[in-house]
Short mmCIF file of C-alpha atoms and ligand atoms in Angstrom, two decimals:
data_model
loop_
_atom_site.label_atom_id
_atom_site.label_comp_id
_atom_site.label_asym_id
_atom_site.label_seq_id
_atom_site.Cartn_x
_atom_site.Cartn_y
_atom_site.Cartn_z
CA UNK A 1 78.25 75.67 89.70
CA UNK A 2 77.84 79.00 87.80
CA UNK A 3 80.64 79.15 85.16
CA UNK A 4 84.00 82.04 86.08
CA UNK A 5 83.05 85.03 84.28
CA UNK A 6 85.69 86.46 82.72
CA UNK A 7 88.27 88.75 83.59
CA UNK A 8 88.69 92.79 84.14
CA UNK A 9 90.28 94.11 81.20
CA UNK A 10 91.10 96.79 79.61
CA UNK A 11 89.16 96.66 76.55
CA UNK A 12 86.16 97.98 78.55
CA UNK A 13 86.90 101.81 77.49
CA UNK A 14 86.05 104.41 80.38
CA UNK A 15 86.41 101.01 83.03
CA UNK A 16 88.82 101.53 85.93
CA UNK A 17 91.00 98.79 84.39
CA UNK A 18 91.35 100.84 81.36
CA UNK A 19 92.18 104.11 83.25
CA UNK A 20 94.44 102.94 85.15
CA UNK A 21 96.62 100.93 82.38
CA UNK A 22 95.78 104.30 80.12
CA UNK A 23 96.57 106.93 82.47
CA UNK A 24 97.73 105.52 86.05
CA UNK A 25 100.12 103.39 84.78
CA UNK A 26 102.36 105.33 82.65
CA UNK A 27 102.55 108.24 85.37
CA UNK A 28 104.03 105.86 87.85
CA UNK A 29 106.68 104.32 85.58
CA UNK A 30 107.01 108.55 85.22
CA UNK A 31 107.66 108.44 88.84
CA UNK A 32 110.27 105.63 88.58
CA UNK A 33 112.13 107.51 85.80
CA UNK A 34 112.33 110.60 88.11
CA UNK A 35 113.58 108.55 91.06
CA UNK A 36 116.54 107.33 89.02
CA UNK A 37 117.28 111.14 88.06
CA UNK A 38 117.09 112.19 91.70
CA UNK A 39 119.71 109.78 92.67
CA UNK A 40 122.05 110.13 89.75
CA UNK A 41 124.84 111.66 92.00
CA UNK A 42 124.23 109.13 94.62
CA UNK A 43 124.45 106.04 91.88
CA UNK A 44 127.93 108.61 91.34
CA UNK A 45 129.10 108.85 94.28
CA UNK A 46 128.84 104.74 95.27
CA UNK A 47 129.81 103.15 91.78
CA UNK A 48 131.44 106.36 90.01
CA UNK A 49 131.14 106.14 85.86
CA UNK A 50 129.81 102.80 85.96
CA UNK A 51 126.74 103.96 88.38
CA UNK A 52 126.02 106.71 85.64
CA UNK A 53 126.02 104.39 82.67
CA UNK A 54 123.73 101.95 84.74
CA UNK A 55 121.17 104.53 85.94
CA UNK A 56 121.50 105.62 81.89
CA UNK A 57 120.57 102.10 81.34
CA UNK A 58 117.91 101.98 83.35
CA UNK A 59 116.12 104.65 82.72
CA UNK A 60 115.95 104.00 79.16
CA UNK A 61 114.78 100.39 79.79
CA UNK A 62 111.81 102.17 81.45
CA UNK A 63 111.54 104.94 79.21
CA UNK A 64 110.58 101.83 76.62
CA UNK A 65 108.72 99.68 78.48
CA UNK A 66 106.25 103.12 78.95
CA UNK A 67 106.53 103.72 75.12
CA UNK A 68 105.33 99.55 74.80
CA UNK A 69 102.10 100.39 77.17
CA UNK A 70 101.34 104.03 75.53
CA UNK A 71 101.27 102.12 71.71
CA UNK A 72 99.42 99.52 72.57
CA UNK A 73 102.70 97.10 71.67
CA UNK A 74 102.24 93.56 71.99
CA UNK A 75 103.37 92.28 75.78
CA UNK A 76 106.85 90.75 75.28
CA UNK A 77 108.43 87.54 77.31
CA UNK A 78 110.80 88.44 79.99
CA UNK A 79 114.49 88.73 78.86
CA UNK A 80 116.76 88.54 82.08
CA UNK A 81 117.25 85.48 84.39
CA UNK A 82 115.35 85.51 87.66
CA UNK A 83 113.72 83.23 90.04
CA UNK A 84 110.26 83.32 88.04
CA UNK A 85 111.57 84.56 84.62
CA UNK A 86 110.36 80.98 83.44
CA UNK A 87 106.70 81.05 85.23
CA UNK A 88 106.26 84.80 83.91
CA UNK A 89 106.59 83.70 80.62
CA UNK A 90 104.75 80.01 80.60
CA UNK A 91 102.10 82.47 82.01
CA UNK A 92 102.85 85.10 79.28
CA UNK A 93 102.27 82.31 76.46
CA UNK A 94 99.16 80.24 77.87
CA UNK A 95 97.47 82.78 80.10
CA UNK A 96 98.39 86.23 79.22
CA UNK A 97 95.84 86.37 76.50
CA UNK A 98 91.97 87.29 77.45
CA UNK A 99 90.91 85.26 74.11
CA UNK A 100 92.79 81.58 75.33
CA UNK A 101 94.29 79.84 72.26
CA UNK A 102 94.35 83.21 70.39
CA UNK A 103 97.53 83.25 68.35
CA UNK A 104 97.64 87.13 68.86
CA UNK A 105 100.40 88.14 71.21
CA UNK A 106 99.14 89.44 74.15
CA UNK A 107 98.22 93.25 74.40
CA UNK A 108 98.02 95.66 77.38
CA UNK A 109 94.70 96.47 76.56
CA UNK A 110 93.20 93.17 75.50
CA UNK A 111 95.31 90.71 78.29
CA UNK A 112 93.68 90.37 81.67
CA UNK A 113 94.18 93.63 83.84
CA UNK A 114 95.37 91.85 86.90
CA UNK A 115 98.03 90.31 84.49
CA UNK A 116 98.81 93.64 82.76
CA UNK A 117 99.19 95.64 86.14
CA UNK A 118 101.17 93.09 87.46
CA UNK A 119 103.54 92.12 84.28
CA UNK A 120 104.21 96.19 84.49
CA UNK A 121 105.98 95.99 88.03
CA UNK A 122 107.74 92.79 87.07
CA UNK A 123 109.19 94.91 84.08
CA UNK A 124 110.41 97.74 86.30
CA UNK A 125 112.21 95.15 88.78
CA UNK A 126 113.55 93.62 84.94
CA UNK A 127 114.76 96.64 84.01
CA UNK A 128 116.58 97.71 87.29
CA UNK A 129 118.16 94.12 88.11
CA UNK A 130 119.25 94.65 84.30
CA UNK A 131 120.81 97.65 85.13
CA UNK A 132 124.47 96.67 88.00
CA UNK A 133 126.09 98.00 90.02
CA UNK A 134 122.12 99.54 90.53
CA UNK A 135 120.46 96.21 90.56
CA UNK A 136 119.24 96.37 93.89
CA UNK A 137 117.76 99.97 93.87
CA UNK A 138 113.87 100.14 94.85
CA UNK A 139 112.76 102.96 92.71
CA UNK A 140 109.47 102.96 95.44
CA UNK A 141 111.55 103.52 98.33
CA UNK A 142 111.68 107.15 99.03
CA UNK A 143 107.67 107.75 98.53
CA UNK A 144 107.42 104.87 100.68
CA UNK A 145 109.63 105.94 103.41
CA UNK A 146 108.29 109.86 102.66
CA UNK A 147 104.64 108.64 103.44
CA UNK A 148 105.76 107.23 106.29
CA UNK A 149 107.34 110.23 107.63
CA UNK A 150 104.49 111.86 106.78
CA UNK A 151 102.48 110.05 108.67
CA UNK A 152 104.11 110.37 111.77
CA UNK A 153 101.95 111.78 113.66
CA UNK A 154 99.08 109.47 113.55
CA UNK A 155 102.04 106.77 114.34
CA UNK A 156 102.32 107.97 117.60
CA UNK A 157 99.15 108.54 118.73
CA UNK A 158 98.53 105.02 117.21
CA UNK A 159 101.53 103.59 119.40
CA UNK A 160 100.31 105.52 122.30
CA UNK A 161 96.93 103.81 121.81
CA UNK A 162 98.64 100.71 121.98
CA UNK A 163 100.51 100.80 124.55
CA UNK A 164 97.56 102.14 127.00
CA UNK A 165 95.55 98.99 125.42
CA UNK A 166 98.03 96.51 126.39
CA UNK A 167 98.83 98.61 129.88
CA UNK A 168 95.11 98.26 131.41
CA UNK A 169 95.23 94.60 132.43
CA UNK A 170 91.12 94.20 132.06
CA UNK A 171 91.24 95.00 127.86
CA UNK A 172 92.63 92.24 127.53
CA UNK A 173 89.33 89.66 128.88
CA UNK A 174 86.20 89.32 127.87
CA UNK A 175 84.30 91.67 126.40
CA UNK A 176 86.29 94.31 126.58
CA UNK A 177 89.22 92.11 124.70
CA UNK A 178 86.48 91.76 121.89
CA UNK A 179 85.73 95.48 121.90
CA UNK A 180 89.71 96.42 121.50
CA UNK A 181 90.01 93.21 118.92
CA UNK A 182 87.32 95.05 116.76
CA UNK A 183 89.07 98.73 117.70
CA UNK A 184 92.32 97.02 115.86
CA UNK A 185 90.83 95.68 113.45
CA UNK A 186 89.35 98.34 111.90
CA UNK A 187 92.28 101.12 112.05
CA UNK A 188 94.21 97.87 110.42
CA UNK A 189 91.00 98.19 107.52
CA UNK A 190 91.31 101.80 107.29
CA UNK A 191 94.87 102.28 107.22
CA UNK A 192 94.31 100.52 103.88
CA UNK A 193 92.97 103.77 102.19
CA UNK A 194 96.67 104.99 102.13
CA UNK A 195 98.52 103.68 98.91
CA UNK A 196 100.44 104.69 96.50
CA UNK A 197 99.37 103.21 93.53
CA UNK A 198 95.80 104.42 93.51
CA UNK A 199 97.15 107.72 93.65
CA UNK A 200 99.54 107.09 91.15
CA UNK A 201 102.63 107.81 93.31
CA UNK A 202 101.13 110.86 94.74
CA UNK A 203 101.61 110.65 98.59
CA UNK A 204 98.60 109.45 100.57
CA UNK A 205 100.31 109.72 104.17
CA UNK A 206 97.69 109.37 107.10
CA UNK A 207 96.62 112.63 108.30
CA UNK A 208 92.94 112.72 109.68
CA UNK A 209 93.32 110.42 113.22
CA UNK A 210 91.57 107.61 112.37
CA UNK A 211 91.33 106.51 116.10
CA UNK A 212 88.96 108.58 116.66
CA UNK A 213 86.47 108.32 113.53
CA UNK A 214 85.83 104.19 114.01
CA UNK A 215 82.04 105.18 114.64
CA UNK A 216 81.94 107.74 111.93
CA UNK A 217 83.61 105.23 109.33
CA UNK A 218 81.74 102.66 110.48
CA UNK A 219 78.79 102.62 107.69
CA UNK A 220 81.20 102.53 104.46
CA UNK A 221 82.17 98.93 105.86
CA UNK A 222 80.04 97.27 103.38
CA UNK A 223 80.57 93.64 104.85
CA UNK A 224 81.57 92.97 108.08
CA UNK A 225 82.15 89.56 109.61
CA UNK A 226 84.49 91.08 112.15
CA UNK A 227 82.00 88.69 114.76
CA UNK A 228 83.11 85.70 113.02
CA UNK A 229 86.98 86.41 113.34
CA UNK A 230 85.97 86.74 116.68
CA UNK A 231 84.25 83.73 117.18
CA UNK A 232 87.21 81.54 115.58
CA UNK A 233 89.83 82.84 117.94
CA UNK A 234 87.83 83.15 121.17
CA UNK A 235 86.95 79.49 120.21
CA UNK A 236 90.72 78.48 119.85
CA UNK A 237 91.77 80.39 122.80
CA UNK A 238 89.51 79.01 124.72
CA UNK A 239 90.38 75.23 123.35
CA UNK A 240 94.22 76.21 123.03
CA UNK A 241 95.65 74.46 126.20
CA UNK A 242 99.15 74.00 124.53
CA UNK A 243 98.34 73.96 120.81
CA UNK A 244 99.82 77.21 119.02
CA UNK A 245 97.46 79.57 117.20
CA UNK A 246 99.05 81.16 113.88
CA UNK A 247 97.73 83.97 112.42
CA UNK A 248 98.91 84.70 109.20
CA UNK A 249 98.93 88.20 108.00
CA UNK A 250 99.49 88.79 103.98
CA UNK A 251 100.67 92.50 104.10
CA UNK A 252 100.55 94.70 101.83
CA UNK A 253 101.36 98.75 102.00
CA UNK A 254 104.16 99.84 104.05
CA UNK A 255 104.52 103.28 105.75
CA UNK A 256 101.11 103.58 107.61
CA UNK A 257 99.34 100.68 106.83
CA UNK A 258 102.29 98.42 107.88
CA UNK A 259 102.44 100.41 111.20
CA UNK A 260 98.54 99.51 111.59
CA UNK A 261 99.25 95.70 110.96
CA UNK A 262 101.88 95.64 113.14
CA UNK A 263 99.92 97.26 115.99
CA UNK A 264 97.04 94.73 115.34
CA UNK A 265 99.51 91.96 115.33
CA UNK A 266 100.98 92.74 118.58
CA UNK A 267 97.77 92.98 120.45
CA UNK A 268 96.75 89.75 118.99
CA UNK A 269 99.95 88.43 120.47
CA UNK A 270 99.83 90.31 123.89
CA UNK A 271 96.38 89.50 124.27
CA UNK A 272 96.84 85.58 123.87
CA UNK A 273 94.37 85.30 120.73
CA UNK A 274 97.54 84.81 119.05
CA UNK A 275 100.81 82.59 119.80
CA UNK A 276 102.57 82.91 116.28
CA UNK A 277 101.98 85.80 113.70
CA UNK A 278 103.45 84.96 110.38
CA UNK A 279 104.19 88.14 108.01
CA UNK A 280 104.13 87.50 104.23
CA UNK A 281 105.67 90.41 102.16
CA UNK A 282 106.47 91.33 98.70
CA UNK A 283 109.99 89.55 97.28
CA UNK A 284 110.37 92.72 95.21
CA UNK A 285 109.62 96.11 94.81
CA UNK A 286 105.32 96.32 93.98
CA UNK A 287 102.28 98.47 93.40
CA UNK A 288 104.46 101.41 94.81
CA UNK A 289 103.74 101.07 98.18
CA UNK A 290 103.94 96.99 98.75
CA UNK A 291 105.85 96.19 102.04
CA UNK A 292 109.51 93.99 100.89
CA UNK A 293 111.60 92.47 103.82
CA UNK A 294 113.24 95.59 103.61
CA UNK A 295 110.14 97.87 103.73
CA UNK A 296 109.03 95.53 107.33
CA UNK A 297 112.68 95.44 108.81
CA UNK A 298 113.20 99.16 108.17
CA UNK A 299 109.81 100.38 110.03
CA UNK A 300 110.81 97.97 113.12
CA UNK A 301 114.52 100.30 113.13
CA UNK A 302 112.57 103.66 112.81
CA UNK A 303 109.97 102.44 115.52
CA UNK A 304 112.71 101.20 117.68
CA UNK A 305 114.82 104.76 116.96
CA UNK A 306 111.83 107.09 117.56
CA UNK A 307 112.39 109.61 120.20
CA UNK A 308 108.42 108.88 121.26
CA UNK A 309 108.16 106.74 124.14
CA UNK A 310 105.18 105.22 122.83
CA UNK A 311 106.58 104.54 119.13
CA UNK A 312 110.42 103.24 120.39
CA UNK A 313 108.36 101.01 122.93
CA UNK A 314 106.61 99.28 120.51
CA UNK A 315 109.56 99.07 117.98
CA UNK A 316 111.50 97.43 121.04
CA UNK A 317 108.11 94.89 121.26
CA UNK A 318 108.21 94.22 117.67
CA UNK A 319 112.16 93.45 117.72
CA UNK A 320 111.91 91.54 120.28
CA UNK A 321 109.00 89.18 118.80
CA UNK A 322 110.80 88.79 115.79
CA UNK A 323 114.17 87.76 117.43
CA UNK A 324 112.19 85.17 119.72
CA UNK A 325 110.45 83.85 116.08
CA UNK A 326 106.79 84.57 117.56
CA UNK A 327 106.77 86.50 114.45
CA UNK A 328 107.93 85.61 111.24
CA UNK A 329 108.33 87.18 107.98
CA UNK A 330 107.69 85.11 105.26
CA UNK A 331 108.77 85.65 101.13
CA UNK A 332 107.32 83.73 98.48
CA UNK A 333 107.95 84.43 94.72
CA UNK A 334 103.94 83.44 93.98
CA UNK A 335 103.11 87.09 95.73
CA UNK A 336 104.47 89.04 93.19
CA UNK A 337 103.08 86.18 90.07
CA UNK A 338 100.23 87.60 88.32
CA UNK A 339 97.91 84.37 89.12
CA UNK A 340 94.89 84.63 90.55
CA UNK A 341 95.20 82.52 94.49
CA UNK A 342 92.81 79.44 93.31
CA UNK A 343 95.74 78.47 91.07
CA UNK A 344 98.10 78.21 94.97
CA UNK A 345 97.65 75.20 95.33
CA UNK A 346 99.51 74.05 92.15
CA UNK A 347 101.74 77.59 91.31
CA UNK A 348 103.11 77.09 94.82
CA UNK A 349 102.19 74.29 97.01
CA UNK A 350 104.85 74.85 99.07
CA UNK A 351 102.98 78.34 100.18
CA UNK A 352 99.58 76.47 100.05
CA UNK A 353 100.58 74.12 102.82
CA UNK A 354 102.08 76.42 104.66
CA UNK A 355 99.32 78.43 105.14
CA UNK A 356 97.33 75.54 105.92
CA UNK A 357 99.09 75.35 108.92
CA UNK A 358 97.61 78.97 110.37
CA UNK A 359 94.33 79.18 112.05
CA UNK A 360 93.37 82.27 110.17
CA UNK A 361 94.56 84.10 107.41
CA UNK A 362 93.79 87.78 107.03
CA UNK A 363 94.53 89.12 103.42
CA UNK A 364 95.11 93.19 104.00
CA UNK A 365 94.17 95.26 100.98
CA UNK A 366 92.60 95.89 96.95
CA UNK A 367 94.72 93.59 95.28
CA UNK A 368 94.86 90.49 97.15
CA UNK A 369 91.22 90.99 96.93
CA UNK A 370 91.30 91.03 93.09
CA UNK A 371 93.76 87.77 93.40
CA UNK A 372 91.22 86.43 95.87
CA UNK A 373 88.45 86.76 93.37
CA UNK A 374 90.58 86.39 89.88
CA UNK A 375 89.99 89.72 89.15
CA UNK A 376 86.91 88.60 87.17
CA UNK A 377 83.48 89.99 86.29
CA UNK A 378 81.01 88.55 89.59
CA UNK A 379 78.23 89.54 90.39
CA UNK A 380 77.68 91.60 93.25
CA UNK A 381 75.59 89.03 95.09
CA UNK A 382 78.05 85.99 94.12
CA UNK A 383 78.72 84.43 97.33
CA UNK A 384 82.87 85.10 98.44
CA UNK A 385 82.88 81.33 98.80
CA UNK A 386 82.27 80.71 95.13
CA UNK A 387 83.96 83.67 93.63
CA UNK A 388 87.16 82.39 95.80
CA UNK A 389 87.16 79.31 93.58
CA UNK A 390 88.77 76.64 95.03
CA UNK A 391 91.03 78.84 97.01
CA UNK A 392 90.51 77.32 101.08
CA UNK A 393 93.53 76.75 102.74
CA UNK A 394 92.34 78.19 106.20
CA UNK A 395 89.68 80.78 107.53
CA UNK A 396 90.46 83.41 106.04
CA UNK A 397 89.60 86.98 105.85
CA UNK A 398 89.75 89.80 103.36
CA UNK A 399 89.99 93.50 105.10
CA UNK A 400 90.00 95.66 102.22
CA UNK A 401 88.75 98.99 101.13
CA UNK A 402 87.63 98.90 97.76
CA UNK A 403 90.04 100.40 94.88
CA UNK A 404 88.96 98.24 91.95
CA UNK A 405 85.34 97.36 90.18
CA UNK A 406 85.51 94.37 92.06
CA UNK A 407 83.00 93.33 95.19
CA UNK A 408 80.81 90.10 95.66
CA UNK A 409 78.81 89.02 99.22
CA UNK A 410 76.65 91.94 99.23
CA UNK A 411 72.94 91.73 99.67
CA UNK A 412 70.62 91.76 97.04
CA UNK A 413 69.97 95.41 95.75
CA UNK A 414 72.85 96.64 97.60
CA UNK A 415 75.17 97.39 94.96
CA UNK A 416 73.03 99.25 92.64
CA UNK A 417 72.12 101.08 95.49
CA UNK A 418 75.35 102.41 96.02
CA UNK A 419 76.31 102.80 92.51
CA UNK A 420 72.89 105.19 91.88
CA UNK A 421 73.75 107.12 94.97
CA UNK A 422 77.67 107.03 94.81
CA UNK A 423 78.97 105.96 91.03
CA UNK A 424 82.85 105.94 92.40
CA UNK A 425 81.91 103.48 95.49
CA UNK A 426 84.34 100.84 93.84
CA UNK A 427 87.23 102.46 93.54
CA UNK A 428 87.95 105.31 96.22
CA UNK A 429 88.99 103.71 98.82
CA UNK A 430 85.91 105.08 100.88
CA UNK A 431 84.43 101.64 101.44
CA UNK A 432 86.02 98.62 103.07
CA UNK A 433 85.08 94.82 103.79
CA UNK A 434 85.99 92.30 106.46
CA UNK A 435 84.94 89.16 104.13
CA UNK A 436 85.07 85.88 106.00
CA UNK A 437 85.64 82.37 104.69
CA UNK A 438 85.16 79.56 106.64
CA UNK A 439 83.73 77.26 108.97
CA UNK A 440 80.00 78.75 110.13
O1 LIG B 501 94.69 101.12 90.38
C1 LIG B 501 94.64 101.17 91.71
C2 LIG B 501 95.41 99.97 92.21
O2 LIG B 501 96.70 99.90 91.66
C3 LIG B 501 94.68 98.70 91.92
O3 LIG B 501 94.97 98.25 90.67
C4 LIG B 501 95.22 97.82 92.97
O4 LIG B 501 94.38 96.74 93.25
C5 LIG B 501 95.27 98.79 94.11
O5 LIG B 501 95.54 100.07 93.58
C6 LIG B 501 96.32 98.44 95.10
O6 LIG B 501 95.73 98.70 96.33
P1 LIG B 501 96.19 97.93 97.62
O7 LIG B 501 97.50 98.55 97.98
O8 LIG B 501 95.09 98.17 98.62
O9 LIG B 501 96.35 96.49 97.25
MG1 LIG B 502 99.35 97.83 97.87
#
């Protein structure tokens, strides 16, 4: 067994890790700061003199926690009680270091990027639950619900799409069901190019219709085992007789993205691949544009509000499946941990066993991918198997466009192909995956 390289850090000057803790970083806690400002009156208005001195508070919490990452300060243990105050900082003492057993205190630029980036949003949440009668203010929320509004208009033509799908009775057998299974698929891969935190909190709403460039998009997917997700459900549908089929869908942006999970979700359901869809979001506000229970429940309202048929038809749909539990959203602290998803199994083996219990798990986006993979140094042609590491608790399947110098599966020669002819292929967003594990 080839030994775990080691991880993405930001040592490596000019490396995407280091650009983004160097420059990315900093400009999005600059975005949090400004979202406190912009809501001064309203923290007024609600709480009076004590919602000033909080939003003070808070703001000057982040103001240090930037002034920590821009000198290079050593990464300090978590301060305020919280449901994982106690893992974050068992992780901060053994883990958090890149050199294990070093007696150094961990630094942002010498500590495991995936730990760095992640120990960065736990700090905002820190800072804000530090901060009543403000505690519970998401500093993400208006750029995610601005990108969504933004987006509207590939919403609806999205719903519309949708809707016709599920309204012509022969999509839904046979070949054509596999043909409208892929369709959904991919705008569920490609709605993945819109986040927030790649652009550093600059809004990334879904213009272009995406319906209608599948076949142009269609060569930047890399790897594609779309057949094999096939396969598996066609199989279990086929064999399902009274047995349920959950598929479990670990979210992750809201806004568009969430709007093209959902729509894949409901055909899955509608179409009888599916009988349960399980939903796991983010417990607290993350990477900018993470979907929280708040984030999902929201979208389903605006959906179910919209004054296009198409959009308040499926918002109805998707109210409906929720209230009849044939889909359920699921929180789990480990999400928002900075562990890489081999360590599941003992972190949270409460979550392991759960998803055990799914038929297939699809794993939506760039980060999960880096969790999938620890976030470490593979080689390109390093099976997914191997670089998942242990990690099996179903089939499961990565759909993820590719935001971080992280890919493995691909052919021999492939990679340095791409780099020679396309040096940013890693981390645009351009290129996407469907990466399968399972049973052949
Ligand atoms: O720096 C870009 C970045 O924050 C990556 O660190 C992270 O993996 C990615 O964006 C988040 O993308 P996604 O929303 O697809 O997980
Ligand atoms: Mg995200």
């Amino acid at each position: 067994m080839a030994v775990t390289p080691e991880s993405l850090s930001g040592q490596d000057v000019g490396s995407f890790a280091y650009l983004t803790i160097k420059d990315r970083i900093p400009q999005i806690l600059t975005k949090a700061i400004d979202s406190l400002h912009r809501h001064k009156s309203e923290f007024f208005e609600k709480h009076g003199e004590e919602g000033m001195e909080a939003e003070k508070k808070a703001i000057s919490l982040l103001s240090k926690l930037r002034n920590e990452l821009q000198t290079d300060k050593p990464i300090i243990p978590l301060v305020e009680k919280f449901v994982d105050t106690d893992i974050w900082n068992q992780y901060l003492e053994h883990q958090g270091h890149l050199l294990h057993d070093s007696d150094e205190k961990p630094r942002w630029f010498y500590s495991p990027w995936l730990f760095v980036e992640c120990y960065m949003y736990r700090r905002i949440h820190e800072a804000i639950i530090q901060s009543p009668p403000i505690d519970t203010f998401d500093v993400f929320r208006e750029s995610k619900e601005q990108s969504f509004f933004e987006s509207l208009e590939s919403i609806r033509s999205l719903c519309a799409c949708l809707q016709e799908t599920l309204g012509t009775p022969d999509a839904l057998h046979g070949e054509r069901l596999k043909a409208e299974f892929f369709k959904f698929l991919q705008i569920s891969l490609w709605g993945n190019k819109c986040d927030l935190s790649l652009s550093g909190g600059e809004s990334r709403s879904q213009k272009t219709n995406i319906i209608n460039s599948l076949e142009d998009l269609k060569p930047f997917i890399l790897v594609n085992d779309m057949e094999r997700l096939w396969s598996l459900l066609d199989k279990c549908r086929q064999a399902q007789g009274s047995a349920a089929v959950r598929v479990a869908l670990v979210l992750d942006n809201s806004g568009f993205e969430l709007v093209t999970d959902l729509v894949l979700a409901d055909f899955l359901l509608t179409s009888k691949l599916a009988t349960e869809i399980y939903f796991y979001g983010k417990m607290i506000p993350w990477f900018v544009s993470d979907t929280t229970a708040r984030d999902f429940k929201w979208l389903i309202d605006q959906a179910r509000q919209s004054g296009h048929q198409g959009v308040s038809k499926c918002g109805g749909d998707w109210g409906r499946y929720v209230e009849t539990g044939r889909w359920v959203y699921r929180d789990h602290v480990f999400w928002t941990l900075p562990h890489e998803y081999s360590a599941m199994a003992q972190v949270a083996p409460d979550l392991y066993a759960e998803l055990q219990m799914a038929q297939l798990v699809l794993f939506k986006g760039d980060l999960n991918y880096r969790k999938l993979t620890g976030d470490r140094k593979w080689e390109f042609t390093v099976p997914f198997h191997r670089a998942l590491n242990g990690f099996h608790p179903a089939p499961l399947c990565s759909i993820r466009t590719l935001k971080a110098e992280i890919q493995v599966g691909l052919q021999p020669g492939q990679g340095e192909q791409l780099t020679a002819s396309e040096p940013t292929w890693l981390t645009t967003g351009k290129y996407g995956v469907f990466q399968f594990d399972g049973p052949l």
